Short mmCIF file of C-alpha atoms in Angstrom, two decimals:
data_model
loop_
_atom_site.label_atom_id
_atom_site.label_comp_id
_atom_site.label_asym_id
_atom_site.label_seq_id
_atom_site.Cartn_x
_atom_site.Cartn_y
_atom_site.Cartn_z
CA UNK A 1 56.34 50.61 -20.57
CA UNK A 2 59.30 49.30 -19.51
CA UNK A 3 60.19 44.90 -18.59
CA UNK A 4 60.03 46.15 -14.89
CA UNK A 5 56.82 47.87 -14.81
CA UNK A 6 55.04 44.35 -16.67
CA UNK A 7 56.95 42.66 -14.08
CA UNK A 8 55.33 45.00 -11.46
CA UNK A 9 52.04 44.95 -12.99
CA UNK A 10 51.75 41.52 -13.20
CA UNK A 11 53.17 41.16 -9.39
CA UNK A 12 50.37 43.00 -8.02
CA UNK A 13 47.95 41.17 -9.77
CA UNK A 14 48.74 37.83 -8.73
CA UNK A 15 48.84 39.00 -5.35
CA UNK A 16 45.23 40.27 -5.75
CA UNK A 17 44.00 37.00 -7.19
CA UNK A 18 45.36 34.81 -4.73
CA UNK A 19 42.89 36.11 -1.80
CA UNK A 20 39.62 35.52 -4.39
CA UNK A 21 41.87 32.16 -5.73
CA UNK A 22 41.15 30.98 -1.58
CA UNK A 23 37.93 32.43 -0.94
CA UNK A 24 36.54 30.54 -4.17
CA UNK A 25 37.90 27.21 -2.85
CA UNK A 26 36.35 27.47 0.87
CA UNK A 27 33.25 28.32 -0.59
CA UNK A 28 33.32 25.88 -2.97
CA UNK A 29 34.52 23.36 -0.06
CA UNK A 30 31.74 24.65 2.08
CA UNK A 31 29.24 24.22 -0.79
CA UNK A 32 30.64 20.25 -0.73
CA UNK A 33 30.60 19.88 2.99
CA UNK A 34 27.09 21.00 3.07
CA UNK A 35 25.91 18.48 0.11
CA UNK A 36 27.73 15.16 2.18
CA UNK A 37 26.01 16.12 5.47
CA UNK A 38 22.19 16.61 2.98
CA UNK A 39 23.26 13.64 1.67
CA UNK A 40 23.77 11.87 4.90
CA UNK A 41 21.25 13.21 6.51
CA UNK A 42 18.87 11.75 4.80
CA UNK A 43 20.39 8.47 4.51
CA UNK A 44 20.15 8.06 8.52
CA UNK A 45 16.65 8.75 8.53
CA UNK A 46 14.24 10.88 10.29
CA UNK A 47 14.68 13.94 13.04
CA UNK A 48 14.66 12.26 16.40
CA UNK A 49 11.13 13.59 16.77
CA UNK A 50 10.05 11.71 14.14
CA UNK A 51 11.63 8.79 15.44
CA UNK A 52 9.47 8.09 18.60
CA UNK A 53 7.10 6.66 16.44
CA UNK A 54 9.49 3.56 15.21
CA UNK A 55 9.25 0.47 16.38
CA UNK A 56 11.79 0.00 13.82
CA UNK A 57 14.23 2.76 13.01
CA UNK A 58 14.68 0.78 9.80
CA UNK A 59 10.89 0.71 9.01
CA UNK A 60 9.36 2.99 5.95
CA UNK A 61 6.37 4.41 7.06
CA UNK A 62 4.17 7.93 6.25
CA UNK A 63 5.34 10.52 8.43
CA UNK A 64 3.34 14.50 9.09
CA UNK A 65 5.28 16.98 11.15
CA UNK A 66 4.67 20.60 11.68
CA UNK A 67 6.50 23.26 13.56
CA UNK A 68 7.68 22.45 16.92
CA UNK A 69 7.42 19.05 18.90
CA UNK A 70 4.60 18.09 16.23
CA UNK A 71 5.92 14.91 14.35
CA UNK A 72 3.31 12.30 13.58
CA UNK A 73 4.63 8.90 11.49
CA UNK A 74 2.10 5.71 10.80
CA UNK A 75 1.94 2.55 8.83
CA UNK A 76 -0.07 3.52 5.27
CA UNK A 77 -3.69 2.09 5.56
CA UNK A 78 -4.93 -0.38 2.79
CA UNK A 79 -8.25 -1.21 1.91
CA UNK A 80 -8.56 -4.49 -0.07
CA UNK A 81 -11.83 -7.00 -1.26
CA UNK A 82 -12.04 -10.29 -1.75
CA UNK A 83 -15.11 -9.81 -3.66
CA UNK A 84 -17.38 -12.79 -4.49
CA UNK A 85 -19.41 -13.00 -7.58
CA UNK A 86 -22.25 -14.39 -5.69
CA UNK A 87 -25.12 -17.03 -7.76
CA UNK A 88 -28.37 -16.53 -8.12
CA UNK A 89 -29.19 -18.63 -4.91
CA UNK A 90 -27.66 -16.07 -2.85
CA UNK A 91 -25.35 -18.74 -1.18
CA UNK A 92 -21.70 -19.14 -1.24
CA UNK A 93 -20.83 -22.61 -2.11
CA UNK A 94 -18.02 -24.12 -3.97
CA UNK A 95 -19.18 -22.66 -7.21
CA UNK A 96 -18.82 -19.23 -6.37
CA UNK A 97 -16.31 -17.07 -8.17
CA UNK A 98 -14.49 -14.69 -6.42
CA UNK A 99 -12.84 -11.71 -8.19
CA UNK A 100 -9.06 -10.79 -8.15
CA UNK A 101 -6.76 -8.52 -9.97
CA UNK A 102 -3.86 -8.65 -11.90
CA UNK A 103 -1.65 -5.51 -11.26
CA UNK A 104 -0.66 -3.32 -13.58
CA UNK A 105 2.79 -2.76 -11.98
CA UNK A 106 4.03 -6.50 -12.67
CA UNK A 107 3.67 -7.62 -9.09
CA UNK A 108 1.21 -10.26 -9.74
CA UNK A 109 -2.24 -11.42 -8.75
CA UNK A 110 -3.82 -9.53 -5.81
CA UNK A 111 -6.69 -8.30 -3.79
CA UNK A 112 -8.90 -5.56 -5.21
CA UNK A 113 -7.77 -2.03 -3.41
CA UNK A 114 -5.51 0.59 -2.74
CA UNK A 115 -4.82 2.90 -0.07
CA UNK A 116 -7.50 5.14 1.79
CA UNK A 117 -7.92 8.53 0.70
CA UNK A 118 -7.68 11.12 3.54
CA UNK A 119 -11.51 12.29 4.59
CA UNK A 120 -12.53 8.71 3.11
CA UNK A 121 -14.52 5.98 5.47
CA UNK A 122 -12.93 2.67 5.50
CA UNK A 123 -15.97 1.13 3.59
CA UNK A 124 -16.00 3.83 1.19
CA UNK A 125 -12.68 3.30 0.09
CA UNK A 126 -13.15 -0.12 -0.39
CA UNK A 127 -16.17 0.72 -2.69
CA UNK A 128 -14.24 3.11 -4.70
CA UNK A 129 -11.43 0.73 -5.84
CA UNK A 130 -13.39 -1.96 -6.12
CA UNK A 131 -15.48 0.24 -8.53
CA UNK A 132 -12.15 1.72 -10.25
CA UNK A 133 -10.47 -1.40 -10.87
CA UNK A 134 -13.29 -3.76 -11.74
CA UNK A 135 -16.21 -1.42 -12.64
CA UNK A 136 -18.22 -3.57 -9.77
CA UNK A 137 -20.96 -2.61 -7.64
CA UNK A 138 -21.06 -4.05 -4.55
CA UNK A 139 -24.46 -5.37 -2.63
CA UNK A 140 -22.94 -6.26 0.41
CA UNK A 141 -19.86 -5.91 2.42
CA UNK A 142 -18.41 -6.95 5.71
CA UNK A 143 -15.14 -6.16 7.80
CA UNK A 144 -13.02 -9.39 7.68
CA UNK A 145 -9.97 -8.87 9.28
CA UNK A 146 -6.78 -6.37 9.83
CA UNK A 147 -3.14 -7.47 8.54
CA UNK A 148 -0.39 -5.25 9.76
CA UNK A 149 2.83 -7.37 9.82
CA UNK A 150 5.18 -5.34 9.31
CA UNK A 151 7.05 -7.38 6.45
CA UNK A 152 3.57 -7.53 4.76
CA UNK A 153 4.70 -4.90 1.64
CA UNK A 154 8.30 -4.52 0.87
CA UNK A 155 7.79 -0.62 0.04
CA UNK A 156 6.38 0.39 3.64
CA UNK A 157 5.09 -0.48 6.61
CA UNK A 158 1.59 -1.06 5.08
CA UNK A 159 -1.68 -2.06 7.20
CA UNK A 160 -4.74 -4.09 5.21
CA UNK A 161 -8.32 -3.65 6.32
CA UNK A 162 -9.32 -6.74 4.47
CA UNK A 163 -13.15 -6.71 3.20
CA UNK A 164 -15.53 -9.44 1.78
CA UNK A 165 -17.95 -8.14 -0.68
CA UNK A 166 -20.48 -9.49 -2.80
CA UNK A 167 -21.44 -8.43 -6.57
CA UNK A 168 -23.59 -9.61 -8.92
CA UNK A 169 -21.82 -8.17 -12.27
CA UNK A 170 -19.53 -9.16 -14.16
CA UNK A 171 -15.87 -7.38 -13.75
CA UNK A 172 -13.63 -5.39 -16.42
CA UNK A 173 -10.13 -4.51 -15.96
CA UNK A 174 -10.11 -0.57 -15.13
CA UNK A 175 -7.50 2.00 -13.35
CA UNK A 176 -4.20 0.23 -12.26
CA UNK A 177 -5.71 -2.88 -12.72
CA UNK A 178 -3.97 -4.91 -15.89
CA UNK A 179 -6.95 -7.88 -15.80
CA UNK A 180 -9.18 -9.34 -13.94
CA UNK A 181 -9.33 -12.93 -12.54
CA UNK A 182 -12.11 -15.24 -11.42
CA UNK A 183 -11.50 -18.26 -9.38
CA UNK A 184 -14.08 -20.63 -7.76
CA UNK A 185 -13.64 -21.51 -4.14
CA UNK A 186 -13.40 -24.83 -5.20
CA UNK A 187 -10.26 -23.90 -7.73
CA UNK A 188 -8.76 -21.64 -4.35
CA UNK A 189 -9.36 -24.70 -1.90
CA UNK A 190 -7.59 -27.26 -4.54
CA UNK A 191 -4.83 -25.20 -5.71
CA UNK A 192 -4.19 -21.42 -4.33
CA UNK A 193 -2.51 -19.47 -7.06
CA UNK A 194 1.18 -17.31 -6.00
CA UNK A 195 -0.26 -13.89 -5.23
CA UNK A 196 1.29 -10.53 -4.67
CA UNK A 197 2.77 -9.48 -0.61
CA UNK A 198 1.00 -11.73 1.80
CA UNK A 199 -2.62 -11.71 -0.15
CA UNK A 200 -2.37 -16.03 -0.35
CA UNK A 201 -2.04 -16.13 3.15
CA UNK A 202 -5.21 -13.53 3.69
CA UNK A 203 -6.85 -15.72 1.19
CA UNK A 204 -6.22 -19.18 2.87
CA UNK A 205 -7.65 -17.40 5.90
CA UNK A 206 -10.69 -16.24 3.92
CA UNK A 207 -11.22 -19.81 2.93
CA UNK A 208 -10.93 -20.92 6.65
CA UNK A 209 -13.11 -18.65 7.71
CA UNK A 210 -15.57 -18.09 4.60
CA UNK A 211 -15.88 -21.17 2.99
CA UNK A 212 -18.28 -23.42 2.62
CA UNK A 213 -18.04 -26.51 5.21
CA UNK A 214 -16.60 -29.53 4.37
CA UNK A 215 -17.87 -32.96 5.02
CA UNK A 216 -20.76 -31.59 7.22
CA UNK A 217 -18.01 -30.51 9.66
CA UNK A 218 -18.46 -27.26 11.42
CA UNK A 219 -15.95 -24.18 10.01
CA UNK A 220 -12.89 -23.10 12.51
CA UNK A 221 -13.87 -20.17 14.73
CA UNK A 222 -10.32 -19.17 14.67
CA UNK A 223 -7.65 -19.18 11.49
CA UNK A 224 -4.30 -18.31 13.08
CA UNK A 225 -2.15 -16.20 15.02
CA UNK A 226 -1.63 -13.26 12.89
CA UNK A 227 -5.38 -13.49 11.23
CA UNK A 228 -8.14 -13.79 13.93
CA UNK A 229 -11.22 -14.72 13.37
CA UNK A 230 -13.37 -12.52 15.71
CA UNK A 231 -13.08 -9.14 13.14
CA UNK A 232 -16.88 -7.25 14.11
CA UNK A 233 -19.05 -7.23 11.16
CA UNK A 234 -18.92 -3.58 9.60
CA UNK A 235 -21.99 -1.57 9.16
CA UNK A 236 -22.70 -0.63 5.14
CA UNK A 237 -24.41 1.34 2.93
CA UNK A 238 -23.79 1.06 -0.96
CA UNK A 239 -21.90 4.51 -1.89
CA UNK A 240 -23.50 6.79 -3.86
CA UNK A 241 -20.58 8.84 -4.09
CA UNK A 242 -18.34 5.94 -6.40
CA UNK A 243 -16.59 7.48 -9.43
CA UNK A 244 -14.42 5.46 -11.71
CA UNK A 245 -11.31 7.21 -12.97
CA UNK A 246 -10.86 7.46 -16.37
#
């Protein structure tokens, strides 16, 4: 073959690659373009459906949507105990220990609980991490009070359906729970530990509203703004559905 038909050959190949040369670099532009807008996409946040629901458009919260106009998006609901270890008298006084938890995840001290289960009463929940993190039983229980600042848990918009329970065990660590810690009301009342989110404040308002009077004076029907006093007793029945995970 002679230098002018290489010269030809190689010609009409160039020309052929060139087209493919383009098409490969708009698709692989394309292929980019369509990665920034995921990527951005999902940095702004939700569809505007979603959005409806935000008092916030900032906020974290647990959103369901389905086909259509259906977009439903809600704080996660907590259930936590402040369980006492009640005495034999039956009465709470300054002597009674009340149960707490040291998380597994580093956070720190905090209330017994976790988030409810989907198909799960309020009060069974409660039971079940109570049960899974401390191995307790519990004889009684009562609805204390709803927290639901928004600021309350750095991850998410997270609501607390705060419980007061009563046990008469003794608690082991179990679950997500690292340890377990007892503290009188008396030790509370003189000198309230740091605790995890906003559980010291929900303490200091179970104190306030729990505790034993002081000095013969009569306890505060009310214990502040975000933490009223007036929560409706809950009705109960001791679960006999518990199981402790293993």
């Amino acid at each position: 073959v002679s230098d002018g038909g290489r010269s030809s050959g190689r010609s009409s190949a160039s020309v052929m690659a060139a087209p493919m040369e383009r098409t490969l670099l708009v698709l692989v532009s394309l292929y980019s373009l369509a990665l920034t807008a995921h990527y951005w996409s999902r940095k702004a946040g939700m569809s505007k459906i979603c959005q409806r629901d935000f008092a916030d458009p900032k906020a974290i919260g647990s959103c369901l949507c389905g086909n259509g106009e259906f977009c439903l998006c809600t704080p996660s609901l907590a259930v936590d105990a402040i369980v006492e270890l009640v005495p034999p008298s039956g009465v709470r006084n300054d002597d009674t220990r009340v149960a707490f938890i040291m998380r597994g995840d580093g956070r720190g001290l905090a209330l017994i609980g976790g988030f409810l289960q989907v198909g799960e009463a309020a009060e069974d929940g409660v039971q079940r991490e109570v049960y899974e993190e401390t191995g307790l039983r519990l004889s009684h229980l009562e609805q204390f009070c709803l927290f639901s600042a928004p600021d309350r848990d750095p991850r998410r918009h997270t609501a607390a359906l705060v419980f007061v329970g009563h046990s008469h065990g003794e608690p082991h660590a179990g679950d997500d729970a690292k340890a377990v810690k007892l503290f009188t009301i008396k030790e509370l009342k003189e000198n309230l530990p740091r605790f995890a989110f906003d559980h010291g404040s929900i303490v200091s308002a179970y104190l306030e509203r729990f505790g034993p009077p002081q000095d013969g004076m009569m306890q505060s029907t009310h214990v502040n703004q975000k933490a009223s006093a007036s929560c409706p007793v809950s009705s109960f029945s001791p679960s006999r559905h518990v199981r402790r995970k293993e």
